[in-house]
mmCIF file of C-alpha atoms and ligand atoms in Angstrom:
data_model
loop_
_atom_site.group_PDB
_atom_site.id
_atom_site.type_symbol
_atom_site.label_atom_id
_atom_site.label_comp_id
_atom_site.label_asym_id
_atom_site.label_seq_id
_atom_site.Cartn_x
_atom_site.Cartn_y
_atom_site.Cartn_z
ATOM 1 C CA MET A 1 -1.366 17.556 11.186
ATOM 2 C CA GLY A 2 -3.215 18.559 8.019
ATOM 3 C CA THR A 3 -6.084 20.813 7.163
ATOM 4 C CA ARG A 4 -9.019 19.547 5.185
ATOM 5 C CA VAL A 5 -9.833 22.659 3.191
ATOM 6 C CA ASP A 6 -12.699 21.211 1.184
ATOM 7 C CA HIS A 7 -13.580 17.975 -0.532
ATOM 8 C CA ALA A 8 -11.107 18.533 -3.333
ATOM 9 C CA GLU A 9 -8.167 20.053 -1.570
ATOM 10 C CA LEU A 10 -5.850 19.051 1.278
ATOM 11 C CA VAL A 11 -2.760 20.590 2.795
ATOM 12 C CA VAL A 12 -0.231 18.158 4.237
ATOM 13 C CA SER A 13 2.925 18.774 6.216
ATOM 14 C CA PRO A 14 5.406 16.055 5.198
ATOM 15 C CA GLY A 15 7.537 17.031 8.199
ATOM 16 C CA GLU A 16 4.723 15.905 10.497
ATOM 17 C CA LEU A 17 2.997 13.234 8.436
ATOM 18 C CA PHE A 18 6.224 11.574 7.249
ATOM 19 C CA GLN A 19 8.208 12.417 10.413
ATOM 20 C CA LEU A 20 11.008 14.147 8.498
ATOM 21 C CA SER A 21 13.051 16.877 10.133
ATOM 22 C CA GLU A 22 13.352 18.705 6.818
ATOM 23 C CA THR A 23 12.490 18.143 3.178
ATOM 24 C CA LYS A 24 15.010 18.796 0.416
ATOM 25 C CA ARG A 25 13.252 17.631 -2.722
ATOM 26 C CA ILE A 26 9.589 18.295 -2.003
ATOM 27 C CA ARG A 27 7.768 21.263 -0.544
ATOM 28 C CA SER A 28 7.492 21.583 3.239
ATOM 29 C CA SER A 29 3.761 22.211 2.819
ATOM 30 C CA ILE A 30 2.162 19.965 0.239
ATOM 31 C CA GLY A 31 -1.065 21.015 -1.450
ATOM 32 C CA LEU A 32 -3.106 18.126 -2.863
ATOM 33 C CA GLN A 33 -6.075 18.298 -5.219
ATOM 34 C CA LEU A 34 -8.358 15.282 -5.133
ATOM 35 C CA SER A 35 -11.189 14.074 -7.300
ATOM 36 C CA ASP A 36 -14.131 12.043 -5.987
ATOM 37 C CA HIS A 37 -12.247 8.925 -7.092
ATOM 38 C CA SER A 38 -8.965 9.786 -5.361
ATOM 39 C CA TYR A 39 -8.063 7.710 -2.320
ATOM 40 C CA LEU A 40 -8.264 10.149 0.561
ATOM 41 C CA PRO A 41 -5.042 10.470 2.605
ATOM 42 C CA LYS A 42 -5.887 10.265 6.319
ATOM 43 C CA VAL A 43 -3.847 13.349 7.144
ATOM 44 C CA ASP A 44 -5.339 13.848 10.593
ATOM 45 C CA ASP A 45 -4.745 10.257 11.662
ATOM 46 C CA PRO A 46 -1.304 8.990 10.568
ATOM 47 C CA ARG A 47 -1.992 5.558 12.096
ATOM 48 C CA ALA A 48 -4.826 5.109 9.601
ATOM 49 C CA ASP A 49 -2.867 6.528 6.670
ATOM 50 C CA TRP A 50 -1.086 4.071 4.377
ATOM 51 C CA VAL A 51 1.637 6.395 3.166
ATOM 52 C CA ALA A 52 2.467 7.716 6.644
ATOM 53 C CA SER A 53 2.296 4.446 8.551
ATOM 54 C CA VAL A 54 3.476 1.958 5.923
ATOM 55 C CA ALA A 55 5.145 3.388 2.796
ATOM 56 C CA VAL A 56 7.297 6.009 4.518
ATOM 57 C CA PRO A 57 8.755 3.651 7.177
ATOM 58 C CA ALA A 58 9.518 1.127 4.411
ATOM 59 C CA PHE A 59 11.224 3.753 2.224
ATOM 60 C CA LYS A 60 13.220 4.965 5.235
ATOM 61 C CA THR A 61 14.249 1.388 6.000
ATOM 62 C CA LEU A 62 15.549 0.950 2.444
ATOM 63 C CA ALA A 63 17.369 4.297 2.533
ATOM 64 C CA HIS A 64 18.944 3.276 5.848
ATOM 65 C CA MET A 65 20.162 0.073 4.149
ATOM 66 C CA GLY A 66 21.767 2.289 1.483
ATOM 67 C CA VAL A 67 19.142 1.392 -1.123
ATOM 68 C CA LEU A 68 17.907 4.385 -3.131
ATOM 69 C CA ALA A 69 15.572 4.322 -6.115
ATOM 70 C CA PRO A 70 16.608 6.680 -8.905
ATOM 71 C CA ARG A 71 14.012 4.816 -10.989
ATOM 72 C CA PHE A 72 10.825 4.373 -8.961
ATOM 73 C CA CYS A 73 7.308 3.303 -9.835
ATOM 74 C CA THR A 74 4.030 3.129 -7.915
ATOM 75 C CA ILE A 75 0.967 1.175 -9.022
ATOM 76 C CA GLY A 76 -2.320 2.746 -7.902
ATOM 77 C CA THR A 77 -0.866 6.015 -6.654
ATOM 78 C CA GLY A 78 -4.147 7.647 -5.594
ATOM 79 C CA ALA A 79 -3.341 11.218 -4.531
ATOM 80 C CA GLY A 80 0.353 10.890 -5.507
ATOM 81 C CA LEU A 81 1.701 11.164 -1.956
ATOM 82 C CA ASP A 82 3.576 7.848 -2.206
ATOM 83 C CA ALA A 83 5.492 9.184 -5.223
ATOM 84 C CA LEU A 84 6.373 12.391 -3.367
ATOM 85 C CA ALA A 85 7.617 10.333 -0.414
ATOM 86 C CA ALA A 86 9.798 8.322 -2.818
ATOM 87 C CA VAL A 87 11.263 11.471 -4.359
ATOM 88 C CA GLU A 88 12.197 12.762 -0.914
ATOM 89 C CA ILE A 89 13.330 9.570 0.807
ATOM 90 C CA LEU A 90 14.516 7.314 -2.037
ATOM 91 C CA GLN A 91 15.745 10.201 -4.220
ATOM 92 C CA ALA A 92 13.621 9.072 -7.153
ATOM 93 C CA ARG A 93 14.473 10.932 -10.406
ATOM 94 C CA VAL A 94 12.234 8.955 -12.728
ATOM 95 C CA VAL A 95 8.779 8.293 -11.321
ATOM 96 C CA GLY A 96 6.311 5.918 -12.954
ATOM 97 C CA PHE A 97 2.740 6.007 -11.618
ATOM 98 C CA THR A 98 -0.573 4.454 -12.597
ATOM 99 C CA ASP A 99 -4.157 4.418 -11.433
ATOM 100 C CA LEU A 100 -7.451 3.218 -12.808
ATOM 101 C CA HIS A 101 -9.222 6.544 -13.330
ATOM 102 C CA GLU A 102 -8.344 9.422 -15.706
ATOM 103 C CA ASP A 103 -9.165 12.085 -13.113
ATOM 104 C CA VAL A 104 -7.169 10.393 -10.331
ATOM 105 C CA LEU A 105 -4.129 10.246 -12.585
ATOM 106 C CA ALA A 106 -4.467 13.836 -13.777
ATOM 107 C CA TYR A 107 -4.686 15.121 -10.182
ATOM 108 C CA ALA A 108 -1.836 12.835 -9.074
ATOM 109 C CA ARG A 109 0.413 14.135 -11.872
ATOM 110 C CA GLU A 110 -0.266 17.721 -10.856
ATOM 111 C CA ASN A 111 0.055 16.911 -7.144
ATOM 112 C CA ILE A 112 3.479 15.380 -7.737
ATOM 113 C CA ARG A 113 4.695 18.041 -10.191
ATOM 114 C CA SER A 114 3.569 21.076 -8.225
ATOM 115 C CA ASN A 115 5.099 19.901 -4.949
ATOM 116 C CA LEU A 116 8.569 19.107 -6.266
ATOM 117 C CA LEU A 117 11.379 21.463 -5.352
ATOM 118 C CA ASP A 118 13.716 19.548 -7.622
ATOM 119 C CA LYS A 119 12.187 20.101 -11.057
ATOM 120 C CA ASP A 120 14.566 17.622 -12.638
ATOM 121 C CA VAL A 121 12.291 14.651 -11.976
ATOM 122 C CA GLU A 122 10.758 12.837 -14.935
ATOM 123 C CA LEU A 123 7.121 11.798 -14.464
ATOM 124 C CA ILE A 124 5.765 8.879 -16.493
ATOM 125 C CA GLY A 125 2.090 8.349 -15.747
ATOM 126 C CA GLY A 126 -0.477 6.018 -17.244
ATOM 127 C CA VAL A 127 -4.177 5.320 -16.730
ATOM 128 C CA GLY A 128 -5.274 1.704 -16.585
ATOM 129 C CA ASP A 129 -4.881 -1.698 -15.019
ATOM 130 C CA LEU A 130 -1.764 -2.438 -12.968
ATOM 131 C CA LEU A 131 1.360 -1.875 -15.127
ATOM 132 C CA ALA A 132 -0.309 -2.192 -18.524
ATOM 133 C CA PRO A 133 -0.286 1.587 -19.119
ATOM 134 C CA LEU A 134 3.493 1.768 -18.643
ATOM 135 C CA ALA A 135 4.403 -1.077 -21.014
ATOM 136 C CA GLY A 136 7.370 0.036 -23.130
ATOM 137 C CA LYS A 137 7.638 3.343 -21.244
ATOM 138 C CA LEU A 138 9.628 2.300 -18.183
ATOM 139 C CA SER A 139 12.514 -0.110 -17.632
ATOM 140 C CA GLN A 140 15.374 -0.876 -15.235
ATOM 141 C CA VAL A 141 13.222 0.124 -12.251
ATOM 142 C CA ASP A 142 14.974 0.062 -8.870
ATOM 143 C CA VAL A 143 11.934 0.018 -6.587
ATOM 144 C CA LEU A 144 8.290 -0.551 -7.413
ATOM 145 C CA TYR A 145 5.717 0.108 -4.687
ATOM 146 C CA GLU A 146 2.119 -1.032 -4.589
ATOM 147 C CA ASN A 147 -0.677 -0.841 -2.082
ATOM 148 C CA LEU A 148 -3.454 -2.403 -4.095
ATOM 149 C CA PRO A 149 -6.875 -3.424 -2.817
ATOM 150 C CA ASN A 150 -7.803 -7.000 -1.985
ATOM 151 C CA ILE A 151 -11.531 -7.621 -1.849
ATOM 152 C CA PRO A 152 -13.359 -8.974 -4.900
ATOM 153 C CA MET A 153 -16.641 -7.212 -5.570
ATOM 154 C CA ALA A 154 -19.478 -9.390 -4.400
ATOM 155 C CA GLY A 155 -22.603 -7.564 -5.351
ATOM 156 C CA ASN A 156 -23.609 -4.035 -6.053
ATOM 157 C CA GLU A 157 -20.232 -2.277 -5.787
ATOM 158 C CA ASP A 158 -19.173 -0.247 -8.819
ATOM 159 C CA LEU A 159 -15.490 0.491 -9.434
ATOM 160 C CA ALA A 160 -16.460 3.713 -11.207
ATOM 161 C CA ASP A 161 -18.159 4.967 -8.053
ATOM 162 C CA GLY A 162 -16.238 7.202 -5.572
ATOM 163 C CA GLN A 163 -13.323 5.443 -3.850
ATOM 164 C CA THR A 164 -14.652 1.912 -4.468
ATOM 165 C CA SER A 165 -11.547 0.990 -6.514
ATOM 166 C CA SER A 166 -9.382 1.653 -3.452
ATOM 167 C CA THR A 167 -11.026 -1.233 -1.597
ATOM 168 C CA PHE A 168 -12.564 -3.601 -4.131
ATOM 169 C CA ILE A 169 -11.272 -5.385 -7.233
ATOM 170 C CA ALA A 170 -12.898 -6.700 -10.375
ATOM 171 C CA GLU A 171 -12.945 -10.377 -11.224
ATOM 172 C CA ARG A 172 -9.685 -11.356 -12.960
ATOM 173 C CA SER A 173 -9.236 -13.557 -15.967
ATOM 174 C CA GLU A 174 -5.550 -14.389 -15.393
ATOM 175 C CA GLU A 175 -4.352 -17.611 -13.847
ATOM 176 C CA ILE A 176 -3.802 -17.064 -10.123
ATOM 177 C CA PRO A 177 -2.406 -19.616 -7.641
ATOM 178 C CA GLY A 178 -5.249 -21.095 -5.559
ATOM 179 C CA SER A 179 -3.714 -19.927 -2.275
ATOM 180 C CA ALA A 180 -3.507 -16.294 -3.502
ATOM 181 C CA GLU A 181 -7.155 -16.497 -4.489
ATOM 182 C CA LYS A 182 -8.284 -18.023 -1.179
ATOM 183 C CA ASN A 183 -6.289 -15.411 0.740
ATOM 184 C CA LEU A 184 -7.580 -12.489 -1.352
ATOM 185 C CA VAL A 185 -4.145 -11.313 -2.464
ATOM 186 C CA ALA A 186 -4.580 -11.873 -6.215
ATOM 187 C CA LEU A 187 -3.758 -8.302 -7.246
ATOM 188 C CA HIS A 188 -0.503 -8.373 -5.262
ATOM 189 C CA TYR A 189 0.483 -11.565 -7.077
ATOM 190 C CA LEU A 190 -0.365 -10.087 -10.490
ATOM 191 C CA ALA A 191 1.554 -6.902 -9.702
ATOM 192 C CA LEU A 192 4.633 -8.991 -8.834
ATOM 193 C CA GLN A 193 4.289 -10.901 -12.081
ATOM 194 C CA GLN A 194 3.893 -7.779 -14.229
ATOM 195 C CA ALA A 195 6.697 -5.913 -12.439
ATOM 196 C CA HIS A 196 9.319 -8.579 -13.116
ATOM 197 C CA PRO A 197 10.277 -7.505 -16.678
ATOM 198 C CA LEU A 198 10.328 -3.808 -15.712
ATOM 199 C CA LEU A 199 12.826 -4.236 -12.862
ATOM 200 C CA ARG A 200 16.589 -4.309 -13.091
ATOM 201 C CA VAL A 201 18.229 -7.406 -11.619
ATOM 202 C CA GLY A 202 18.523 -6.644 -7.897
ATOM 203 C CA GLY A 203 15.570 -4.273 -8.166
ATOM 204 C CA ARG A 204 12.628 -4.943 -5.887
ATOM 205 C CA VAL A 205 8.886 -4.752 -5.417
ATOM 206 C CA LEU A 206 7.539 -3.497 -2.111
ATOM 207 C CA SER A 207 4.043 -4.953 -1.722
ATOM 208 C CA SER A 208 2.096 -3.292 1.032
ATOM 209 C CA ILE A 209 -0.219 -5.990 2.348
ATOM 210 C CA GLY A 210 -2.745 -5.741 5.136
ATOM 211 C CA ALA A 211 -1.739 -8.962 6.860
ATOM 212 C CA ARG A 212 -5.146 -10.406 7.592
ATOM 213 C CA ILE A 213 -3.700 -13.777 6.566
ATOM 214 C CA PRO A 214 -0.610 -15.650 7.866
ATOM 215 C CA LEU A 215 2.759 -14.087 7.014
ATOM 216 C CA SER A 216 3.827 -17.455 5.578
ATOM 217 C CA GLU A 217 1.134 -17.027 2.906
ATOM 218 C CA ILE A 218 2.360 -13.507 2.134
ATOM 219 C CA LEU A 219 5.968 -14.696 1.851
ATOM 220 C CA SER A 220 4.977 -17.472 -0.534
ATOM 221 C CA LEU A 221 3.783 -14.882 -3.080
ATOM 222 C CA SER A 222 7.378 -13.822 -3.835
ATOM 223 C CA GLY A 223 8.556 -17.327 -4.637
ATOM 224 C CA ALA A 224 5.458 -18.048 -6.731
ATOM 225 C CA ALA A 225 6.232 -14.988 -8.874
ATOM 226 C CA GLY A 226 9.984 -15.766 -9.212
ATOM 227 C CA TYR A 227 11.551 -13.494 -6.580
ATOM 228 C CA ASN A 228 13.497 -13.811 -3.322
ATOM 229 C CA GLY A 229 11.073 -12.610 -0.670
ATOM 230 C CA SER A 230 11.378 -11.343 2.887
ATOM 231 C CA ILE A 231 9.388 -9.134 5.230
ATOM 232 C CA LEU A 232 10.989 -5.661 5.195
ATOM 233 C CA THR A 233 8.793 -3.941 7.742
ATOM 234 C CA TYR A 234 5.911 -4.999 9.968
ATOM 235 C CA THR A 235 3.542 -2.564 11.578
ATOM 236 C CA TRP A 236 -0.144 -2.036 12.254
ATOM 237 C CA LYS A 237 -2.978 0.183 11.189
ATOM 238 C CA VAL A 238 -6.327 1.159 12.492
ATOM 239 C CA GLN A 239 -8.724 -0.326 9.940
ATOM 240 C CA SER A 240 -9.708 2.485 7.585
ATOM 241 C CA GLU A 241 -13.124 2.405 5.877
ATOM 242 C CA PRO A 242 -14.026 -0.255 8.518
ATOM 243 C CA THR A 243 -17.614 -0.967 7.510
ATOM 244 C CA GLU A 244 -16.754 -1.608 3.871
ATOM 245 C CA VAL A 245 -13.484 -3.433 4.419
ATOM 246 C CA VAL A 246 -14.326 -5.599 7.433
ATOM 247 C CA GLY A 247 -17.778 -6.183 5.926
ATOM 248 C CA GLY A 248 -16.140 -7.294 2.661
ATOM 249 C CA TYR A 249 -13.791 -9.725 4.401
ATOM 250 C CA ALA A 250 -16.636 -11.065 6.552
ATOM 251 C CA GLN A 251 -18.713 -11.752 3.478
ATOM 252 C CA TRP A 252 -15.916 -13.780 1.845
ATOM 253 C CA GLU A 253 -15.173 -15.541 5.123
ATOM 254 C CA ARG A 254 -18.801 -16.694 5.177
ATOM 255 C CA GLU A 255 -18.215 -18.076 1.667
ATOM 256 C CA GLY A 256 -15.328 -20.201 2.972
ATOM 257 C CA LEU A 257 -12.361 -17.983 2.034
ATOM 258 C CA GLY A 258 -9.670 -16.940 4.518
ATOM 259 C CA PRO A 259 -10.114 -17.071 7.500
ATOM 260 C CA PHE A 260 -9.019 -13.465 7.919
ATOM 261 C CA HIS A 261 -7.785 -11.964 11.134
ATOM 262 C CA PHE A 262 -8.009 -8.612 12.840
ATOM 263 C CA TYR A 263 -7.091 -7.504 16.364
ATOM 264 C CA PRO A 264 -8.385 -5.098 18.972
ATOM 265 C CA VAL A 265 -6.477 -1.812 18.569
ATOM 266 C CA ASN A 266 -5.083 -1.818 22.148
ATOM 267 C CA VAL A 267 -3.505 -5.259 21.578
ATOM 268 C CA LEU A 268 -1.697 -3.984 18.484
ATOM 269 C CA ARG A 269 -0.606 -0.807 20.192
ATOM 270 C CA ASP A 270 0.921 -2.803 23.069
ATOM 271 C CA ALA A 271 2.544 -5.447 20.853
ATOM 272 C CA PHE A 272 4.296 -2.872 18.659
ATOM 273 C CA GLU A 273 5.133 -0.440 21.480
ATOM 274 C CA GLY A 274 8.822 0.470 21.210
ATOM 275 C CA LEU A 275 9.221 -1.752 18.138
ATOM 276 C CA PRO A 276 9.914 0.316 15.020
ATOM 277 C CA PRO A 277 8.664 -1.169 11.703
ATOM 278 C CA ALA A 278 12.111 -2.385 10.571
ATOM 279 C CA ALA A 279 12.854 -4.071 13.902
ATOM 280 C CA ALA A 280 9.382 -5.629 13.870
ATOM 281 C CA GLY A 281 9.999 -6.753 10.267
ATOM 282 C CA ALA A 282 13.176 -8.562 11.312
ATOM 283 C CA GLN A 283 11.179 -10.552 13.904
ATOM 284 C CA ALA A 284 7.799 -10.535 12.198
ATOM 285 C CA LEU A 285 7.089 -14.257 12.612
ATOM 286 C CA LYS A 286 7.736 -14.016 16.364
ATOM 287 C CA VAL A 287 5.483 -10.942 16.706
ATOM 288 C CA GLU A 288 2.772 -12.718 14.705
ATOM 289 C CA GLU A 289 3.021 -15.702 17.059
ATOM 290 C CA GLU A 290 2.694 -13.458 20.125
ATOM 291 C CA LEU A 291 -0.375 -11.824 18.631
ATOM 292 C CA ALA A 292 -2.030 -15.143 17.719
ATOM 293 C CA PRO A 293 -4.054 -15.563 20.957
ATOM 294 C CA PHE A 294 -5.716 -12.180 20.321
ATOM 295 C CA GLU A 295 -6.751 -12.769 16.698
ATOM 296 C CA ILE A 296 -10.379 -12.143 15.872
ATOM 297 C CA SER A 297 -12.069 -13.322 12.690
ATOM 298 C CA ALA A 298 -13.581 -10.926 10.173
ATOM 299 C CA LEU A 299 -17.059 -11.867 11.426
ATOM 300 C CA GLU A 300 -16.096 -11.061 15.032
ATOM 301 C CA ALA A 301 -14.390 -7.848 13.904
ATOM 302 C CA LEU A 302 -17.532 -6.839 12.013
ATOM 303 C CA ALA A 303 -19.588 -7.223 15.195
ATOM 304 C CA MET A 304 -17.159 -4.834 16.964
ATOM 305 C CA VAL A 305 -17.286 -2.323 14.086
ATOM 306 C CA GLU A 306 -21.078 -2.421 14.183
ATOM 307 C CA LYS A 307 -20.922 -1.471 17.879
ATOM 308 C CA GLY A 308 -18.725 1.509 16.948
ATOM 309 C CA GLU A 309 -15.489 -0.057 18.225
ATOM 310 C CA LYS A 310 -12.216 0.294 16.336
ATOM 311 C CA VAL A 311 -10.360 -2.743 15.056
ATOM 312 C CA GLY A 312 -6.912 -2.938 13.525
ATOM 313 C CA HIS A 313 -4.745 -5.238 11.493
ATOM 314 C CA THR A 314 -1.055 -5.784 10.963
ATOM 315 C CA VAL A 315 0.626 -4.684 7.735
ATOM 316 C CA ALA A 316 3.650 -6.284 6.168
ATOM 317 C CA ILE A 317 5.820 -4.893 3.454
ATOM 318 C CA LEU A 318 6.803 -7.865 1.356
ATOM 319 C CA ASP A 319 10.214 -7.138 -0.168
ATOM 320 C CA SER A 320 10.594 -9.169 -3.378
ATOM 321 C CA VAL A 321 14.032 -8.916 -4.959
ATOM 322 C CA LYS A 322 14.559 -9.807 -8.608
ATOM 323 C CA ILE A 323 17.217 -12.470 -8.915
ATOM 324 C CA PRO A 324 19.211 -13.201 -12.087
ATOM 325 C CA ASP A 325 17.580 -15.816 -14.331
ATOM 326 C CA SER A 326 20.680 -17.983 -13.852
ATOM 327 C CA ALA A 327 19.905 -18.209 -10.117
ATOM 328 C CA LEU A 328 16.404 -19.586 -10.671
HETATM 329 C C1 SAM B 401 -5.573 1.758 -1.064
HETATM 330 S S1 SAM B 401 -5.379 2.898 -2.389
HETATM 331 C C2 SAM B 401 -3.673 3.325 -2.180
HETATM 332 C C3 SAM B 401 -3.314 4.703 -2.683
HETATM 333 C C4 SAM B 401 -1.846 5.081 -2.450
HETATM 334 N N1 SAM B 401 -0.950 4.260 -3.257
HETATM 335 C C5 SAM B 401 -1.489 4.938 -0.987
HETATM 336 O O1 SAM B 401 -0.673 4.063 -0.669
HETATM 337 O O2 SAM B 401 -2.031 5.706 -0.178
HETATM 338 C C6 SAM B 401 -5.344 1.816 -3.812
HETATM 339 C C7 SAM B 401 -5.203 2.524 -5.145
HETATM 340 O O3 SAM B 401 -5.046 1.547 -6.180
HETATM 341 C C8 SAM B 401 -5.853 1.897 -7.297
HETATM 342 N N2 SAM B 401 -6.159 0.670 -8.031
HETATM 343 C C9 SAM B 401 -7.045 -0.293 -7.702
HETATM 344 N N3 SAM B 401 -7.028 -1.296 -8.602
HETATM 345 C C10 SAM B 401 -6.079 -0.981 -9.519
HETATM 346 C C11 SAM B 401 -5.599 -1.610 -10.706
HETATM 347 N N4 SAM B 401 -6.074 -2.797 -11.113
HETATM 348 N N5 SAM B 401 -4.637 -0.983 -11.412
HETATM 349 C C12 SAM B 401 -4.141 0.225 -11.011
HETATM 350 N N6 SAM B 401 -4.559 0.859 -9.889
HETATM 351 C C13 SAM B 401 -5.523 0.278 -9.159
HETATM 352 C C14 SAM B 401 -7.065 2.563 -6.667
HETATM 353 O O4 SAM B 401 -7.801 3.326 -7.602
HETATM 354 C C15 SAM B 401 -6.421 3.357 -5.532
HETATM 355 O O5 SAM B 401 -5.996 4.625 -5.950
#
């Protein structure tokens, strides 16, 4: 699938990882340079990789609906693979991208630039929190994608350390609806809020959300931020970084947040067997109901992880479409 050359360099085949028969706008062999802070693509395990198992199926679903994104933006791009997928699948020509760390952004810029076949793509990058670095630099966006972390830091984590900022978030000073706080989806809510002025009417935000909370709670984020929301795609992932992530959720569950739910991997595999992400998205509430008897709490999931067993979770792409002010 991909070859891990050394800590700072990866080679990815988009044909295999993104399941594309050919690539027209990006190289057929993608070289990626990564810093210590860069979120590591799981190139040898597509089911654990966010871009392969979540972003790409969502982009393909949009393209299949006839929705392309000449003006695309990703918040928290990490290695830059999500932007490359958007160039190929959504035919992005203007690509906005942000991340928290200088080095992550510099590598992402080079990773995107050096793997483009079509050199006529404008890259607008910015280092900093959410969309703040792109203020005044990007407008009339068609599709904005984000796959931001969820878990507030609870103790000795340090966002400046390694890939911590891919999993944990700092305390926020903005006003956040109580339900978004209790469900640990504050950053997704803030991204929706900040994206609104950058989008064209009819433009959309795709929020990639590990659905460890009810889908009804995820759907309510769109309305709270002034959009029309629906579930575009529904799929599942093997929990990546399981000790940190499940441990983080378990800690907050003990504090009375959530509850959060996970599932045994075999249950997810069976439930989604033969159900592509778009088809599952169209019947997401029914699939969620069928899975309900198999839910395990974060504390139960942590016990499995500690025994070396894999757990998984569902992932929803929340599709929030900007409606004209007159329709509000
Ligand atoms: C789970 S990784 C996802 C990386 C990539 N977008 C993907 O889908 O594979 C989350 C990324 O968001 C970045 N991030 C976290 N908090 C952020 C914030 N407040 N503003 C911008 N980026 C942030 C992290 O540094 C990390 O690169």
